[in-house]
Amino acid sequence: MIENNLLIIRESKIHAMGVFAKQKITSNTKIVEYVGRLISKEESKQLCSSGNNFIFELDGKTDIDGNVDWNIARFINHSCEPNCEAQIIDGHIWIVAIRDVEPGEELTFNYGYSIENYHDYPCKCRSNKCIGFMVAEELFPIVKEENKTTQKK
């Protein structure tokens, strides 16, 4: 079990391990930085192809390989109805609360995956807004429509 003053990592109902608030976190709080090795886009492609799911885009030239022991944020799960979001602030990726988070509540953010191969990324967040796949919120209508059509066949 990994923890700090604000967060604890433990088993999650969403997926494997998750990050949970140890105390109330107010909206707009910078909770934890997503850290890791700075890597090129080329290395990022190679790592993604080999199954590394902890790559985070920092900017047009650089990504972060968050698959390192010191990155607590790598355990934050996706949700279609998240309580946090990832923000790039002064060249750093921060997980920021978008509403108040209660003690014991799991931290989540929308991973913002593209529509490409979205069927490969099923979502298990179980929120009321869950569309079944880990895609960016702006893609929800497209995914809902496509899956409504598929289900009718």
C-alpha positions as a Markdown table, in Angstrom:
| # | Residue | x | y | z |
|---|---|---|---|---|
| 1 | Met | 0.0 | 0.0 | 0.0 |
| 2 | Ile | 1.4 | 3.4 | -1.1 |
| 3 | Glu | 0.2 | 6.6 | 0.6 |
| 4 | Asn | 1.1 | 10.2 | 1.5 |
| 5 | Asn | -0.7 | 12.7 | 3.7 |
| 6 | Leu | -3.5 | 13.2 | 1.2 |
| 7 | Leu | -3.8 | 10.0 | -0.8 |
| 8 | Ile | -3.7 | 6.2 | -0.4 |
| 9 | Ile | -3.5 | 3.6 | -3.1 |
| 10 | Arg | -5.6 | 0.5 | -2.5 |
| 11 | Glu | -7.8 | -2.0 | -4.3 |
| 12 | Ser | -10.4 | -0.4 | -6.6 |
| 13 | Lys | -13.8 | -1.5 | -7.8 |
| 14 | Ile | -13.1 | 0.2 | -11.1 |
| 15 | His | -9.8 | -1.5 | -12.0 |
| 16 | Ala | -7.0 | -3.2 | -10.0 |
| 17 | Met | -5.6 | -0.5 | -7.8 |
| 18 | Gly | -6.9 | 3.1 | -7.4 |
| 19 | Val | -6.0 | 6.3 | -5.6 |
| 20 | Phe | -8.3 | 7.4 | -2.8 |
| 21 | Ala | -8.6 | 10.6 | -0.8 |
| 22 | Lys | -7.6 | 10.3 | 2.9 |
| 23 | Gln | -9.3 | 13.7 | 3.7 |
| 24 | Lys | -11.6 | 16.1 | 2.0 |
| 25 | Ile | -10.1 | 17.7 | -1.1 |
| 26 | Thr | -11.8 | 20.9 | -2.3 |
| 27 | Ser | -12.5 | 21.8 | -5.9 |
| 28 | Asn | -9.6 | 23.3 | -7.9 |
| 29 | Thr | -7.0 | 21.7 | -5.6 |
| 30 | Lys | -3.8 | 20.5 | -7.4 |
| 31 | Ile | -3.7 | 17.0 | -5.9 |
| 32 | Val | -0.8 | 15.2 | -7.3 |
| 33 | Glu | 1.7 | 15.6 | -10.2 |
| 34 | Tyr | 1.9 | 12.9 | -12.9 |
| 35 | Val | 5.6 | 12.3 | -13.0 |
| 36 | Gly | 8.0 | 10.0 | -14.7 |
| 37 | Arg | 10.7 | 9.9 | -17.4 |
| 38 | Leu | 10.6 | 12.5 | -20.1 |
| 39 | Ile | 10.6 | 10.7 | -23.5 |
| 40 | Ser | 10.4 | 11.5 | -27.2 |
| 41 | Lys | 7.4 | 10.8 | -29.3 |
| 42 | Glu | 9.3 | 8.0 | -31.0 |
| 43 | Glu | 10.1 | 6.3 | -27.7 |
| 44 | Ser | 6.5 | 6.8 | -26.7 |
| 45 | Lys | 5.2 | 5.0 | -29.7 |
| 46 | Gln | 7.5 | 2.1 | -29.0 |
| 47 | Leu | 6.5 | 1.9 | -25.4 |
| 48 | Cys | 2.8 | 2.1 | -26.2 |
| 49 | Ser | 3.2 | -0.7 | -28.8 |
| 50 | Ser | 4.8 | -2.9 | -26.1 |
| 51 | Gly | 1.9 | -2.4 | -23.8 |
| 52 | Asn | 3.0 | 0.5 | -21.5 |
| 53 | Asn | -0.3 | 2.2 | -20.6 |
| 54 | Phe | 1.3 | 4.9 | -18.5 |
| 55 | Ile | 2.3 | 7.3 | -21.3 |
| 56 | Phe | 1.0 | 10.8 | -20.9 |
| 57 | Glu | 1.4 | 13.5 | -23.6 |
| 58 | Leu | 3.1 | 16.6 | -22.2 |
| 59 | Asp | 3.4 | 18.6 | -25.4 |
| 60 | Gly | 4.0 | 18.3 | -29.1 |
| 61 | Lys | 7.6 | 16.9 | -28.7 |
| 62 | Thr | 7.6 | 15.2 | -25.3 |
| 63 | Asp | 5.7 | 12.6 | -23.4 |
| 64 | Ile | 6.0 | 11.3 | -19.8 |
| 65 | Asp | 6.5 | 7.6 | -19.2 |
| 66 | Gly | 4.7 | 7.4 | -15.8 |
| 67 | Asn | 5.5 | 3.7 | -15.3 |
| 68 | Val | 7.9 | 4.5 | -12.4 |
| 69 | Asp | 7.7 | 3.6 | -8.8 |
| 70 | Trp | 7.5 | 7.2 | -7.6 |
| 71 | Asn | 4.4 | 8.1 | -9.7 |
| 72 | Ile | 1.4 | 7.7 | -7.4 |
| 73 | Ala | -0.8 | 9.3 | -10.1 |
| 74 | Arg | -0.4 | 6.3 | -12.4 |
| 75 | Phe | -2.9 | 4.4 | -10.3 |
| 76 | Ile | -5.7 | 7.0 | -10.9 |
| 77 | Asn | -8.5 | 5.2 | -12.9 |
| 78 | His | -10.6 | 6.5 | -15.7 |
| 79 | Ser | -14.2 | 7.5 | -15.2 |
| 80 | Cys | -16.9 | 8.8 | -17.6 |
| 81 | Glu | -18.0 | 11.0 | -14.7 |
| 82 | Pro | -14.7 | 12.1 | -13.1 |
| 83 | Asn | -14.0 | 14.1 | -10.0 |
| 84 | Cys | -10.6 | 15.3 | -11.3 |
| 85 | Glu | -8.9 | 16.4 | -14.6 |
| 86 | Ala | -5.4 | 16.4 | -15.9 |
| 87 | Gln | -4.1 | 20.0 | -16.4 |
| 88 | Ile | -0.7 | 21.0 | -17.9 |
| 89 | Ile | 0.5 | 23.8 | -15.6 |
| 90 | Asp | 4.0 | 25.4 | -16.2 |
| 91 | Gly | 5.2 | 22.3 | -18.1 |
| 92 | His | 4.0 | 19.8 | -15.5 |
| 93 | Ile | 0.9 | 17.5 | -15.5 |
| 94 | Trp | -1.2 | 18.0 | -12.5 |
| 95 | Ile | -4.3 | 16.1 | -11.4 |
| 96 | Val | -6.7 | 18.8 | -10.2 |
| 97 | Ala | -10.0 | 18.3 | -8.4 |
| 98 | Ile | -13.0 | 19.6 | -10.6 |
| 99 | Arg | -15.4 | 19.2 | -7.6 |
| 100 | Asp | -15.0 | 18.5 | -3.9 |
| 101 | Val | -13.8 | 14.9 | -3.2 |
| 102 | Glu | -14.9 | 13.3 | 0.0 |
| 103 | Pro | -12.6 | 11.2 | 2.3 |
| 104 | Gly | -12.5 | 7.6 | 1.1 |
| 105 | Glu | -13.6 | 8.6 | -2.5 |
| 106 | Glu | -11.6 | 7.2 | -5.4 |
| 107 | Leu | -9.9 | 9.9 | -7.6 |
| 108 | Thr | -10.8 | 9.6 | -11.3 |
| 109 | Phe | -10.3 | 11.5 | -14.5 |
| 110 | Asn | -11.3 | 11.0 | -18.1 |
| 111 | Tyr | -8.3 | 9.6 | -19.9 |
| 112 | Gly | -9.4 | 11.4 | -23.1 |
| 113 | Tyr | -8.7 | 8.6 | -25.5 |
| 114 | Ser | -9.4 | 9.2 | -29.2 |
| 115 | Ile | -12.0 | 7.4 | -31.2 |
| 116 | Glu | -9.4 | 5.3 | -32.9 |
| 117 | Asn | -9.6 | 1.7 | -31.7 |
| 118 | Tyr | -11.9 | 2.8 | -28.8 |
| 119 | His | -13.4 | -0.8 | -28.6 |
| 120 | Asp | -9.9 | -1.9 | -27.3 |
| 121 | Tyr | -10.5 | 0.3 | -24.2 |
| 122 | Pro | -13.6 | -0.8 | -22.3 |
| 123 | Cys | -14.6 | 1.3 | -19.3 |
| 124 | Lys | -15.7 | -0.2 | -16.0 |
| 125 | Cys | -16.3 | 3.0 | -14.1 |
| 126 | Arg | -20.0 | 2.1 | -13.4 |
| 127 | Ser | -21.0 | 5.8 | -13.2 |
| 128 | Asn | -24.4 | 6.9 | -14.3 |
| 129 | Lys | -22.8 | 8.5 | -17.4 |
| 130 | Cys | -20.6 | 5.5 | -18.4 |
| 131 | Ile | -20.7 | 4.8 | -22.1 |
| 132 | Gly | -18.7 | 1.7 | -21.8 |
| 133 | Phe | -15.4 | 2.9 | -23.4 |
| 134 | Met | -12.6 | 5.2 | -22.3 |
| 135 | Val | -13.0 | 8.1 | -24.7 |
| 136 | Ala | -12.8 | 11.8 | -24.4 |
| 137 | Glu | -16.2 | 13.3 | -23.3 |
| 138 | Glu | -16.6 | 15.2 | -26.5 |
| 139 | Leu | -16.7 | 11.8 | -28.3 |
| 140 | Phe | -19.5 | 10.4 | -26.1 |
| 141 | Pro | -22.3 | 11.2 | -28.7 |
| 142 | Ile | -20.4 | 9.5 | -31.5 |
| 143 | Val | -19.7 | 6.4 | -29.4 |
| 144 | Lys | -23.3 | 6.2 | -28.2 |
| 145 | Glu | -24.7 | 6.5 | -31.7 |
| 146 | Glu | -22.3 | 4.0 | -33.2 |
| 147 | Asn | -23.1 | 1.5 | -30.4 |
| 148 | Lys | -26.8 | 2.0 | -30.7 |
| 149 | Thr | -26.6 | 1.2 | -34.4 |
| 150 | Thr | -24.4 | -1.8 | -33.7 |
| 151 | Gln | -26.8 | -3.2 | -31.0 |
| 152 | Lys | -29.8 | -3.0 | -33.4 |
| 153 | Lys | -28.1 | -5.3 | -35.9 |
